[in-house]
């Protein structure tokens, strides 16, 4: 379930409000210039955007340093041996490098996007079948990334709020989330009665999806 | 296209996103997500949560050898798994990608069930079966006869029963213990994607998912 870029030509359907220092850097149009350092977004998302927009290898190194150990933990918890875990982690990070053009910061922070690559790969391997994934919303042929910077900031801020809420859970509640998403594939406790604030995140993603489909319809 | 009105429950989307949902049901969920922005947003919100949990893990230093190998490979051709393209929807769009993947890119090979009703089994396994059904107007959607969860997604045409009216993109989610007789409407042939639980239920997740399912 990789995210797609969109090519915003004109005014957006409903720009999302954003706050904070990042807003000051956006200028009048609210569009992100690929040369910007994307200040205001969390560092892993900035690094992924640097990979996407400039093939920045130092940034990729930072992504690797942040995610590889965490992905290794995820693979080991799913029951993989160390050698296979290493192979899968390398494969996932190289996929992130190759597919970075599909990253849309209005729909996911870097960790969500990389998580999705990793979980799909895990399922392919552990179930020995090709995991069914939804159709991609077709990206444009254009290489230009015309992100909705306000939406990207808004989603990033929601992810930050979510992290604070996750940190505030009890150890047991946090373990339910970790077991569901980062553990093996066979758990059965699916209801997370933790009251985590996902409603706003869903709304933001929904807006980004609707905007993308709206733009794609106009392009046809 | 009229908007989707019958969605997949959040519990089932969470099970799909986390990787716990068996393959047969995952095919239906992934196909529905291809047709429904609201449910796709739910699934992607699960990814945001999962990404947050991933970030929150304690992590040591990266393995130096793995790091060196990975960076050295940046210029190499894409890994085989990255090169593998996701399956394309069928031309005309009747079958979204997850269905064409099950069909291995070929048209359905229909088998007659009698009375003009046809099916093609896509995947049958110990954790469930997913099939395509083709039902002429006025005929009843076949009953699968297992105890368990049943997801039926409309790809073409429509059907209705006492739970409502189901059109392209809509998913009927029922416990198969319950009596219901969905009938295809007159008009274009009703084509559905249907997943059912296995007769001997090996996956303990399904009874939990049934708790959230509308019982007629």
Tab-separated table of C-alpha atoms in Angstrom:
chain	number	residue	atom	x	y	z
A	1	UNK	CA	0.000	0.000	0.000
A	2	UNK	CA	2.527	2.598	-1.125
A	3	UNK	CA	1.471	6.169	-1.294
A	4	UNK	CA	1.309	8.086	-4.502
A	5	UNK	CA	2.377	11.572	-5.424
A	6	UNK	CA	-0.081	13.994	-6.809
A	7	UNK	CA	0.466	16.872	-9.162
A	8	UNK	CA	-1.451	19.822	-7.854
A	9	UNK	CA	-1.995	22.273	-10.589
A	10	UNK	CA	-4.286	24.801	-9.085
A	11	UNK	CA	-6.124	25.521	-5.867
A	12	UNK	CA	-6.710	22.553	-3.629
A	13	UNK	CA	-10.087	21.243	-2.601
A	14	UNK	CA	-9.619	22.058	1.058
A	15	UNK	CA	-6.208	22.990	2.329
A	16	UNK	CA	-5.510	21.786	5.836
A	17	UNK	CA	-4.573	24.299	8.490
A	18	UNK	CA	-1.160	23.949	10.037
A	19	UNK	CA	0.666	25.622	12.861
A	20	UNK	CA	4.216	26.010	14.007
A	21	UNK	CA	7.558	27.110	12.672
A	22	UNK	CA	7.217	25.121	9.474
A	23	UNK	CA	4.406	27.319	8.289
A	24	UNK	CA	6.676	30.331	8.121
A	25	UNK	CA	8.851	28.643	5.512
A	26	UNK	CA	6.135	27.822	3.070
A	27	UNK	CA	5.688	31.197	1.466
A	28	UNK	CA	2.562	32.425	-0.147
A	29	UNK	CA	1.608	29.467	-2.284
A	30	UNK	CA	1.957	26.870	0.478
A	31	UNK	CA	3.776	24.669	-1.999
A	32	UNK	CA	6.977	22.877	-1.155
A	33	UNK	CA	9.961	23.653	-3.310
A	34	UNK	CA	12.035	20.501	-3.810
A	35	UNK	CA	15.080	22.491	-2.754
A	36	UNK	CA	13.566	23.324	0.627
A	37	UNK	CA	14.840	21.469	3.639
A	38	UNK	CA	11.239	20.767	4.670
A	39	UNK	CA	11.817	22.208	8.123
A	40	UNK	CA	8.991	21.546	10.481
A	41	UNK	CA	8.503	17.923	9.487
A	42	UNK	CA	9.891	15.183	11.698
A	43	UNK	CA	13.470	14.217	10.747
A	44	UNK	CA	12.788	10.784	9.217
A	45	UNK	CA	10.198	12.367	6.920
A	46	UNK	CA	12.674	15.080	5.982
A	47	UNK	CA	15.293	12.442	5.192
A	48	UNK	CA	12.856	10.444	3.071
A	49	UNK	CA	11.890	13.569	1.160
A	50	UNK	CA	15.592	14.328	0.578
A	51	UNK	CA	15.972	10.819	-0.830
A	52	UNK	CA	12.863	11.269	-2.940
A	53	UNK	CA	13.714	14.701	-4.294
A	54	UNK	CA	17.521	14.751	-4.426
A	55	UNK	CA	18.640	11.097	-4.141
A	56	UNK	CA	20.495	12.276	-1.057
A	57	UNK	CA	22.679	9.380	0.127
A	58	UNK	CA	23.594	10.944	3.441
A	59	UNK	CA	19.891	11.238	4.159
A	60	UNK	CA	19.413	7.609	3.160
A	61	UNK	CA	22.161	6.698	5.619
A	62	UNK	CA	20.253	8.482	8.355
A	63	UNK	CA	17.053	6.673	7.378
A	64	UNK	CA	18.948	3.394	7.558
A	65	UNK	CA	20.422	4.180	10.955
A	66	UNK	CA	16.987	5.001	12.321
A	67	UNK	CA	14.917	2.237	10.757
A	68	UNK	CA	17.204	-0.757	10.229
A	69	UNK	CA	17.543	-1.651	13.915
A	70	UNK	CA	13.811	-1.199	14.443
A	71	UNK	CA	12.928	-3.246	11.387
A	72	UNK	CA	15.328	-5.941	12.583
A	73	UNK	CA	13.407	-6.099	15.848
A	74	UNK	CA	10.174	-6.379	13.887
A	75	UNK	CA	11.537	-9.241	11.776
A	76	UNK	CA	12.929	-11.137	14.764
A	77	UNK	CA	9.619	-10.798	16.620
A	78	UNK	CA	7.890	-12.367	13.635
A	79	UNK	CA	10.060	-15.432	14.101
A	80	UNK	CA	12.680	-14.860	11.422
A	81	UNK	CA	16.250	-15.931	12.022
A	82	UNK	CA	18.918	-13.252	12.111
A	83	UNK	CA	20.258	-13.949	8.628
A	84	UNK	CA	16.839	-13.748	7.015
A	85	UNK	CA	15.999	-10.681	9.099
A	86	UNK	CA	19.089	-8.918	7.755
A	87	UNK	CA	18.224	-9.848	4.189
A	88	UNK	CA	14.684	-8.547	4.556
A	89	UNK	CA	15.810	-5.313	6.223
A	90	UNK	CA	18.258	-4.679	3.370
A	91	UNK	CA	15.543	-5.469	0.844
A	92	UNK	CA	13.067	-3.105	2.529
A	93	UNK	CA	15.536	-0.219	2.726
A	94	UNK	CA	16.569	-0.682	-0.911
A	95	UNK	CA	12.890	-0.746	-1.884
A	96	UNK	CA	12.460	2.518	0.003
A	97	UNK	CA	15.325	3.968	-2.054
A	98	UNK	CA	13.880	2.703	-5.342
A	99	UNK	CA	10.263	3.629	-4.615
A	100	UNK	CA	10.789	6.943	-2.809
A	101	UNK	CA	9.090	8.754	-5.682
A	102	UNK	CA	5.827	7.231	-4.431
A	103	UNK	CA	6.055	8.765	-0.939
A	104	UNK	CA	3.295	11.285	-0.192
A	105	UNK	CA	3.871	13.088	3.114
A	106	UNK	CA	0.235	14.243	3.192
A	107	UNK	CA	-0.847	10.629	3.688
A	108	UNK	CA	1.864	9.145	5.872
A	109	UNK	CA	4.929	9.955	7.879
A	110	UNK	CA	8.137	8.171	6.846
A	111	UNK	CA	7.764	5.430	9.458
A	112	UNK	CA	4.228	4.558	8.267
A	113	UNK	CA	5.406	4.321	4.679
A	114	UNK	CA	8.437	2.194	5.499
A	115	UNK	CA	6.357	0.075	7.893
A	116	UNK	CA	3.962	-0.751	5.073
A	117	UNK	CA	6.809	-1.899	2.790
A	118	UNK	CA	8.227	-4.012	5.616
A	119	UNK	CA	4.945	-5.592	6.727
A	120	UNK	CA	3.957	-6.483	3.172
A	121	UNK	CA	7.354	-8.103	2.633
A	122	UNK	CA	7.051	-10.012	5.907
A	123	UNK	CA	3.661	-11.351	4.943
A	124	UNK	CA	4.863	-12.346	1.474
A	125	UNK	CA	7.715	-14.299	3.014
A	126	UNK	CA	6.034	-15.825	6.049
A	127	UNK	CA	2.849	-16.772	4.247
A	128	UNK	CA	4.682	-17.712	1.020
A	129	UNK	CA	2.078	-15.892	-1.016
A	130	UNK	CA	1.716	-12.500	-2.598
A	131	UNK	CA	-0.108	-10.248	-0.135
A	132	UNK	CA	-3.188	-8.623	-1.732
A	133	UNK	CA	-2.686	-4.850	-1.854
A	134	UNK	CA	-5.079	-2.170	-3.087
A	135	UNK	CA	-4.654	-0.548	-6.487
A	136	UNK	CA	-2.319	2.408	-6.392
A	137	UNK	CA	-3.787	5.780	-7.174
A	138	UNK	CA	-1.990	6.350	-10.403
A	139	UNK	CA	0.947	8.725	-10.045
A	140	UNK	CA	1.576	11.274	-12.714
A	141	UNK	CA	4.341	10.827	-15.237
A	142	UNK	CA	5.714	14.151	-14.124
A	143	UNK	CA	8.746	14.025	-11.862
A	144	UNK	CA	7.854	17.245	-10.133
A	145	UNK	CA	6.612	16.801	-6.629
A	146	UNK	CA	4.106	19.451	-5.825
A	147	UNK	CA	3.328	18.490	-2.265
A	148	UNK	CA	0.605	20.128	-0.333
A	149	UNK	CA	2.982	21.329	2.351
A	150	UNK	CA	0.211	22.367	4.689
A	151	UNK	CA	-1.314	18.894	4.575
A	152	UNK	CA	2.092	17.293	5.107
A	153	UNK	CA	2.715	19.433	8.167
A	154	UNK	CA	-0.774	18.777	9.494
A	155	UNK	CA	-0.371	15.012	9.194
A	156	UNK	CA	3.094	15.151	10.699
A	157	UNK	CA	1.740	17.058	13.675
A	158	UNK	CA	-1.032	14.512	14.132
A	159	UNK	CA	1.566	11.735	14.085
A	160	UNK	CA	3.502	13.607	16.756
A	161	UNK	CA	0.365	13.880	18.880
A	162	UNK	CA	-0.277	10.198	18.345
A	163	UNK	CA	3.242	9.402	19.518
A	164	UNK	CA	2.641	11.354	22.720
A	165	UNK	CA	-0.608	9.462	23.245
A	166	UNK	CA	1.147	6.150	22.618
A	167	UNK	CA	3.855	7.040	25.119
A	168	UNK	CA	1.169	7.847	27.689
A	169	UNK	CA	-0.409	4.384	27.470
A	170	UNK	CA	0.172	1.767	30.105
A	171	UNK	CA	2.778	-0.860	29.292
A	172	UNK	CA	-0.008	-3.427	28.720
A	173	UNK	CA	-1.882	-1.171	26.320
A	174	UNK	CA	1.284	-0.382	24.413
A	175	UNK	CA	2.081	-4.079	24.218
A	176	UNK	CA	-1.270	-4.718	22.497
A	177	UNK	CA	-0.382	-2.232	19.746
A	178	UNK	CA	3.156	-3.580	19.371
A	179	UNK	CA	1.979	-7.157	19.233
A	180	UNK	CA	-0.642	-6.359	16.619
A	181	UNK	CA	1.517	-4.382	14.222
A	182	UNK	CA	5.103	-5.330	15.021
A	183	UNK	CA	4.689	-8.875	16.264
A	184	UNK	CA	4.045	-12.102	14.470
A	185	UNK	CA	1.122	-12.502	12.103
A	186	UNK	CA	-1.015	-14.792	14.213
A	187	UNK	CA	-2.187	-12.664	17.108
A	188	UNK	CA	-5.891	-12.576	17.796
A	189	UNK	CA	-6.369	-9.514	19.997
A	190	UNK	CA	-7.510	-7.013	17.437
A	191	UNK	CA	-9.487	-4.461	19.309
A	192	UNK	CA	-7.224	-1.795	20.655
A	193	UNK	CA	-9.360	-0.276	23.389
A	194	UNK	CA	-6.772	2.338	24.023
A	195	UNK	CA	-8.570	5.465	22.898
A	196	UNK	CA	-5.750	6.537	20.622
A	197	UNK	CA	-6.773	9.550	18.516
A	198	UNK	CA	-6.942	8.114	15.023
A	199	UNK	CA	-10.082	9.948	13.885
A	200	UNK	CA	-8.319	13.162	12.923
A	201	UNK	CA	-5.547	11.236	11.182
A	202	UNK	CA	-8.115	9.338	9.166
A	203	UNK	CA	-9.812	12.607	8.187
A	204	UNK	CA	-6.541	14.133	7.010
A	205	UNK	CA	-5.695	11.086	4.942
A	206	UNK	CA	-9.203	11.040	3.525
A	207	UNK	CA	-8.843	14.655	2.425
A	208	UNK	CA	-5.507	13.879	0.788
A	209	UNK	CA	-7.006	10.876	-1.029
A	210	UNK	CA	-10.019	12.854	-2.222
A	211	UNK	CA	-7.774	15.641	-3.428
A	212	UNK	CA	-5.618	13.160	-5.298
A	213	UNK	CA	-8.578	11.490	-6.972
A	214	UNK	CA	-10.031	14.886	-7.808
A	215	UNK	CA	-6.773	15.967	-9.416
A	216	UNK	CA	-6.388	12.700	-11.279
A	217	UNK	CA	-9.907	12.983	-12.695
A	218	UNK	CA	-9.123	16.454	-13.974
A	219	UNK	CA	-5.954	15.263	-15.642
A	220	UNK	CA	-7.694	12.630	-17.697
B	1	UNK	CA	-20.430	5.598	-9.906
B	2	UNK	CA	-22.599	5.904	-6.806
B	3	UNK	CA	-20.680	6.102	-3.549
B	4	UNK	CA	-20.062	3.035	-1.438
B	5	UNK	CA	-22.598	2.678	1.361
B	6	UNK	CA	-21.698	-0.709	2.829
B	7	UNK	CA	-18.208	-0.668	4.250
B	8	UNK	CA	-15.856	-3.112	5.880
B	9	UNK	CA	-15.896	-2.850	9.670
B	10	UNK	CA	-12.884	-1.152	11.245
B	11	UNK	CA	-11.910	-4.332	13.104
B	12	UNK	CA	-11.483	-6.206	9.858
B	13	UNK	CA	-9.522	-3.345	8.290
B	14	UNK	CA	-7.236	-3.325	11.345
B	15	UNK	CA	-6.740	-7.078	11.040
B	16	UNK	CA	-5.865	-6.598	7.375
B	17	UNK	CA	-3.463	-3.731	8.064
B	18	UNK	CA	-1.686	-5.590	10.849
B	19	UNK	CA	-1.251	-8.742	8.761
B	20	UNK	CA	-3.435	-11.033	10.871
B	21	UNK	CA	-6.295	-11.420	8.391
B	22	UNK	CA	-6.152	-14.644	6.370
B	23	UNK	CA	-5.525	-14.441	2.651
B	24	UNK	CA	-9.053	-15.110	1.386
B	25	UNK	CA	-10.521	-12.207	3.360
B	26	UNK	CA	-7.512	-10.014	2.567
B	27	UNK	CA	-8.297	-10.313	-1.135
B	28	UNK	CA	-11.774	-8.883	-0.507
B	29	UNK	CA	-10.482	-6.124	1.776
B	30	UNK	CA	-7.744	-5.053	-0.648
B	31	UNK	CA	-10.268	-5.014	-3.494
B	32	UNK	CA	-12.715	-2.923	-1.458
B	33	UNK	CA	-9.932	-0.492	-0.520
B	34	UNK	CA	-9.274	-0.055	-4.230
B	35	UNK	CA	-12.857	1.194	-4.575
B	36	UNK	CA	-13.461	3.052	-1.293
B	37	UNK	CA	-11.512	6.122	-0.181
B	38	UNK	CA	-13.006	6.087	3.300
B	39	UNK	CA	-11.856	2.562	4.104
B	40	UNK	CA	-8.501	3.180	2.436
B	41	UNK	CA	-8.063	6.142	4.792
B	42	UNK	CA	-8.853	3.866	7.745
B	43	UNK	CA	-6.228	1.388	6.588
B	44	UNK	CA	-3.646	4.119	6.053
B	45	UNK	CA	-4.408	5.537	9.496
B	46	UNK	CA	-3.524	2.084	10.866
B	47	UNK	CA	-0.193	2.441	9.087
B	48	UNK	CA	0.354	5.815	10.772
B	49	UNK	CA	-0.234	4.114	14.123
B	50	UNK	CA	2.046	1.218	13.223
B	51	UNK	CA	4.730	3.660	12.067
B	52	UNK	CA	4.453	5.486	15.359
B	53	UNK	CA	4.915	2.216	17.241
B	54	UNK	CA	7.891	1.378	15.022
B	55	UNK	CA	9.498	4.748	15.773
B	56	UNK	CA	8.867	4.211	19.492
B	57	UNK	CA	10.819	0.946	19.629
B	58	UNK	CA	14.096	0.998	21.484
B	59	UNK	CA	16.788	0.485	18.914
B	60	UNK	CA	20.488	-0.116	19.156
B	61	UNK	CA	23.090	0.914	16.660
B	62	UNK	CA	22.713	-0.353	13.128
B	63	UNK	CA	24.770	-3.355	12.062
B	64	UNK	CA	27.850	-1.911	10.368
B	65	UNK	CA	28.195	-4.706	7.809
B	66	UNK	CA	24.528	-4.552	6.866
B	67	UNK	CA	24.789	-0.788	6.536
B	68	UNK	CA	27.842	-1.016	4.286
B	69	UNK	CA	26.253	-3.709	2.123
B	70	UNK	CA	23.038	-1.757	1.761
B	71	UNK	CA	24.680	1.531	0.847
B	72	UNK	CA	26.921	-0.258	-1.647
B	73	UNK	CA	23.801	-1.698	-3.285
B	74	UNK	CA	22.137	1.660	-3.956
B	75	UNK	CA	23.419	1.736	-7.497
B	76	UNK	CA	22.619	-1.888	-8.188
B	77	UNK	CA	19.482	-2.839	-10.095
B	78	UNK	CA	16.354	-2.779	-7.953
B	79	UNK	CA	15.797	-5.830	-5.735
B	80	UNK	CA	13.554	-8.363	-7.355
B	81	UNK	CA	10.728	-7.608	-4.969
B	82	UNK	CA	10.868	-3.896	-5.701
B	83	UNK	CA	10.916	-4.562	-9.423
B	84	UNK	CA	7.831	-6.732	-9.189
B	85	UNK	CA	5.015	-4.460	-10.255
B	86	UNK	CA	1.729	-4.664	-8.476
B	87	UNK	CA	-0.947	-6.242	-10.654
B	88	UNK	CA	-2.882	-3.856	-12.860
B	89	UNK	CA	-6.664	-3.619	-12.779
B	90	UNK	CA	-8.385	-5.234	-15.737
B	91	UNK	CA	-8.965	-2.952	-18.701
B	92	UNK	CA	-12.371	-1.367	-18.228
B	93	UNK	CA	-11.780	-1.602	-14.493
B	94	UNK	CA	-14.193	-4.433	-13.660
B	95	UNK	CA	-11.557	-6.326	-11.687
B	96	UNK	CA	-9.269	-4.274	-9.452
B	97	UNK	CA	-5.651	-5.410	-9.134
B	98	UNK	CA	-6.078	-7.794	-6.181
B	99	UNK	CA	-8.607	-9.757	-8.281
B	100	UNK	CA	-6.484	-9.815	-11.446
B	101	UNK	CA	-3.631	-11.048	-9.239
B	102	UNK	CA	-5.791	-13.965	-8.079
B	103	UNK	CA	-6.706	-14.621	-11.709
B	104	UNK	CA	-3.000	-14.559	-12.656
B	105	UNK	CA	-3.894	-11.952	-15.233
B	106	UNK	CA	-6.261	-14.210	-17.140
B	107	UNK	CA	-10.016	-13.910	-17.652
B	108	UNK	CA	-12.167	-15.956	-15.244
B	109	UNK	CA	-12.657	-19.614	-16.052
B	110	UNK	CA	-16.254	-19.916	-14.998
B	111	UNK	CA	-17.791	-23.174	-13.764
B	112	UNK	CA	-21.548	-23.552	-13.847
B	113	UNK	CA	-23.426	-24.068	-10.578
B	114	UNK	CA	-26.734	-24.422	-12.392
B	115	UNK	CA	-29.575	-21.964	-13.010
B	116	UNK	CA	-27.230	-19.641	-14.877
B	117	UNK	CA	-25.072	-19.093	-11.812
B	118	UNK	CA	-21.332	-19.492	-12.261
B	119	UNK	CA	-18.300	-19.345	-10.041
B	120	UNK	CA	-14.552	-19.430	-10.159
B	121	UNK	CA	-12.671	-20.421	-7.017
B	122	UNK	CA	-9.643	-18.144	-6.725
B	123	UNK	CA	-7.937	-19.458	-3.604
B	124	UNK	CA	-9.114	-22.293	-1.388
B	125	UNK	CA	-7.137	-23.036	1.721
B	126	UNK	CA	-7.327	-24.131	5.333
B	127	UNK	CA	-8.030	-20.552	6.407
B	128	UNK	CA	-10.766	-19.728	3.934
B	129	UNK	CA	-11.884	-19.598	0.338
B	130	UNK	CA	-12.297	-16.664	-2.010
B	131	UNK	CA	-14.216	-16.958	-5.263
B	132	UNK	CA	-15.833	-14.975	-8.033
B	133	UNK	CA	-19.588	-15.422	-8.469
B	134	UNK	CA	-21.687	-14.526	-11.481
B	135	UNK	CA	-25.443	-14.351	-10.829
B	136	UNK	CA	-28.115	-13.465	-13.398
B	137	UNK	CA	-30.880	-11.049	-12.418
B	138	UNK	CA	-33.579	-12.577	-10.206
B	139	UNK	CA	-31.417	-15.464	-9.009
B	140	UNK	CA	-30.261	-15.935	-5.435
B	141	UNK	CA	-26.596	-15.469	-4.531
B	142	UNK	CA	-25.421	-18.980	-3.596
B	143	UNK	CA	-25.082	-19.866	0.047
B	144	UNK	CA	-21.726	-21.327	0.988
B	145	UNK	CA	-22.846	-23.342	3.938
B	146	UNK	CA	-19.989	-22.755	6.356
B	147	UNK	CA	-20.190	-21.424	9.852
B	148	UNK	CA	-18.148	-18.299	9.995
B	149	UNK	CA	-17.438	-14.910	8.516
B	150	UNK	CA	-18.603	-14.156	5.003
B	151	UNK	CA	-17.580	-11.099	2.980
B	152	UNK	CA	-19.309	-10.479	-0.349
B	153	UNK	CA	-18.139	-7.542	-2.478
B	154	UNK	CA	-20.093	-6.405	-5.537
B	155	UNK	CA	-18.004	-5.780	-8.657
B	156	UNK	CA	-20.831	-5.447	-11.182
B	157	UNK	CA	-24.609	-5.211	-11.009
B	158	UNK	CA	-26.287	-5.359	-7.606
B	159	UNK	CA	-28.131	-7.562	-5.134
B	160	UNK	CA	-30.370	-7.015	-2.159
B	161	UNK	CA	-31.743	-8.766	0.887
B	162	UNK	CA	-33.185	-7.747	4.210
B	163	UNK	CA	-29.884	-6.092	5.191
B	164	UNK	CA	-29.903	-3.671	2.308
B	165	UNK	CA	-29.053	-2.975	-1.279
B	166	UNK	CA	-25.501	-3.709	-2.472
B	167	UNK	CA	-23.895	-2.100	-5.520
B	168	UNK	CA	-20.371	-1.953	-6.941
B	169	UNK	CA	-17.888	-1.436	-4.141
B	170	UNK	CA	-20.354	-2.394	-1.392
B	171	UNK	CA	-19.442	-5.254	0.923
B	172	UNK	CA	-21.936	-7.455	2.733
B	173	UNK	CA	-20.420	-8.674	5.988
B	174	UNK	CA	-22.355	-11.427	7.694
B	175	UNK	CA	-22.040	-14.381	9.930
B	176	UNK	CA	-22.916	-17.305	7.750
B	177	UNK	CA	-24.914	-18.960	10.511
B	178	UNK	CA	-27.707	-16.533	9.813
B	179	UNK	CA	-30.495	-16.998	7.283
B	180	UNK	CA	-30.411	-14.517	4.477
B	181	UNK	CA	-31.255	-14.758	0.794
B	182	UNK	CA	-29.571	-12.094	-1.314
B	183	UNK	CA	-31.112	-11.870	-4.785
B	184	UNK	CA	-29.442	-10.316	-7.809
B	185	UNK	CA	-31.291	-7.357	-9.311
B	186	UNK	CA	-32.414	-7.341	-12.934
B	187	UNK	CA	-29.933	-5.613	-15.187
B	188	UNK	CA	-26.247	-6.306	-15.705
B	189	UNK	CA	-25.117	-9.714	-14.434
B	190	UNK	CA	-24.244	-9.475	-10.768
B	191	UNK	CA	-20.562	-10.311	-10.332
B	192	UNK	CA	-19.284	-10.622	-6.773
B	193	UNK	CA	-16.090	-11.464	-4.950
B	194	UNK	CA	-16.906	-13.644	-1.957
B	195	UNK	CA	-14.731	-14.897	0.887
B	196	UNK	CA	-15.804	-17.468	3.425
B	197	UNK	CA	-14.195	-19.009	6.424
B	198	UNK	CA	-12.976	-22.605	6.330
B	199	UNK	CA	-15.335	-25.361	7.473
B	200	UNK	CA	-12.913	-26.379	10.218
B	201	UNK	CA	-11.838	-23.060	11.562
B	202	UNK	CA	-8.104	-23.052	12.212
B	203	UNK	CA	-7.716	-19.335	12.615
B	204	UNK	CA	-8.829	-18.124	16.024
B	205	UNK	CA	-9.060	-14.571	14.783
B	206	UNK	CA	-12.306	-15.115	12.864
B	207	UNK	CA	-14.593	-15.674	15.883
B	208	UNK	CA	-13.312	-12.408	17.333
B	209	UNK	CA	-13.997	-10.572	14.092
B	210	UNK	CA	-17.510	-12.032	14.078
B	211	UNK	CA	-18.213	-10.225	17.337
B	212	UNK	CA	-18.258	-6.947	15.486
B	213	UNK	CA	-20.283	-8.189	12.569
B	214	UNK	CA	-23.903	-7.230	12.042
B	215	UNK	CA	-26.128	-10.173	12.821
B	216	UNK	CA	-29.442	-10.129	11.046
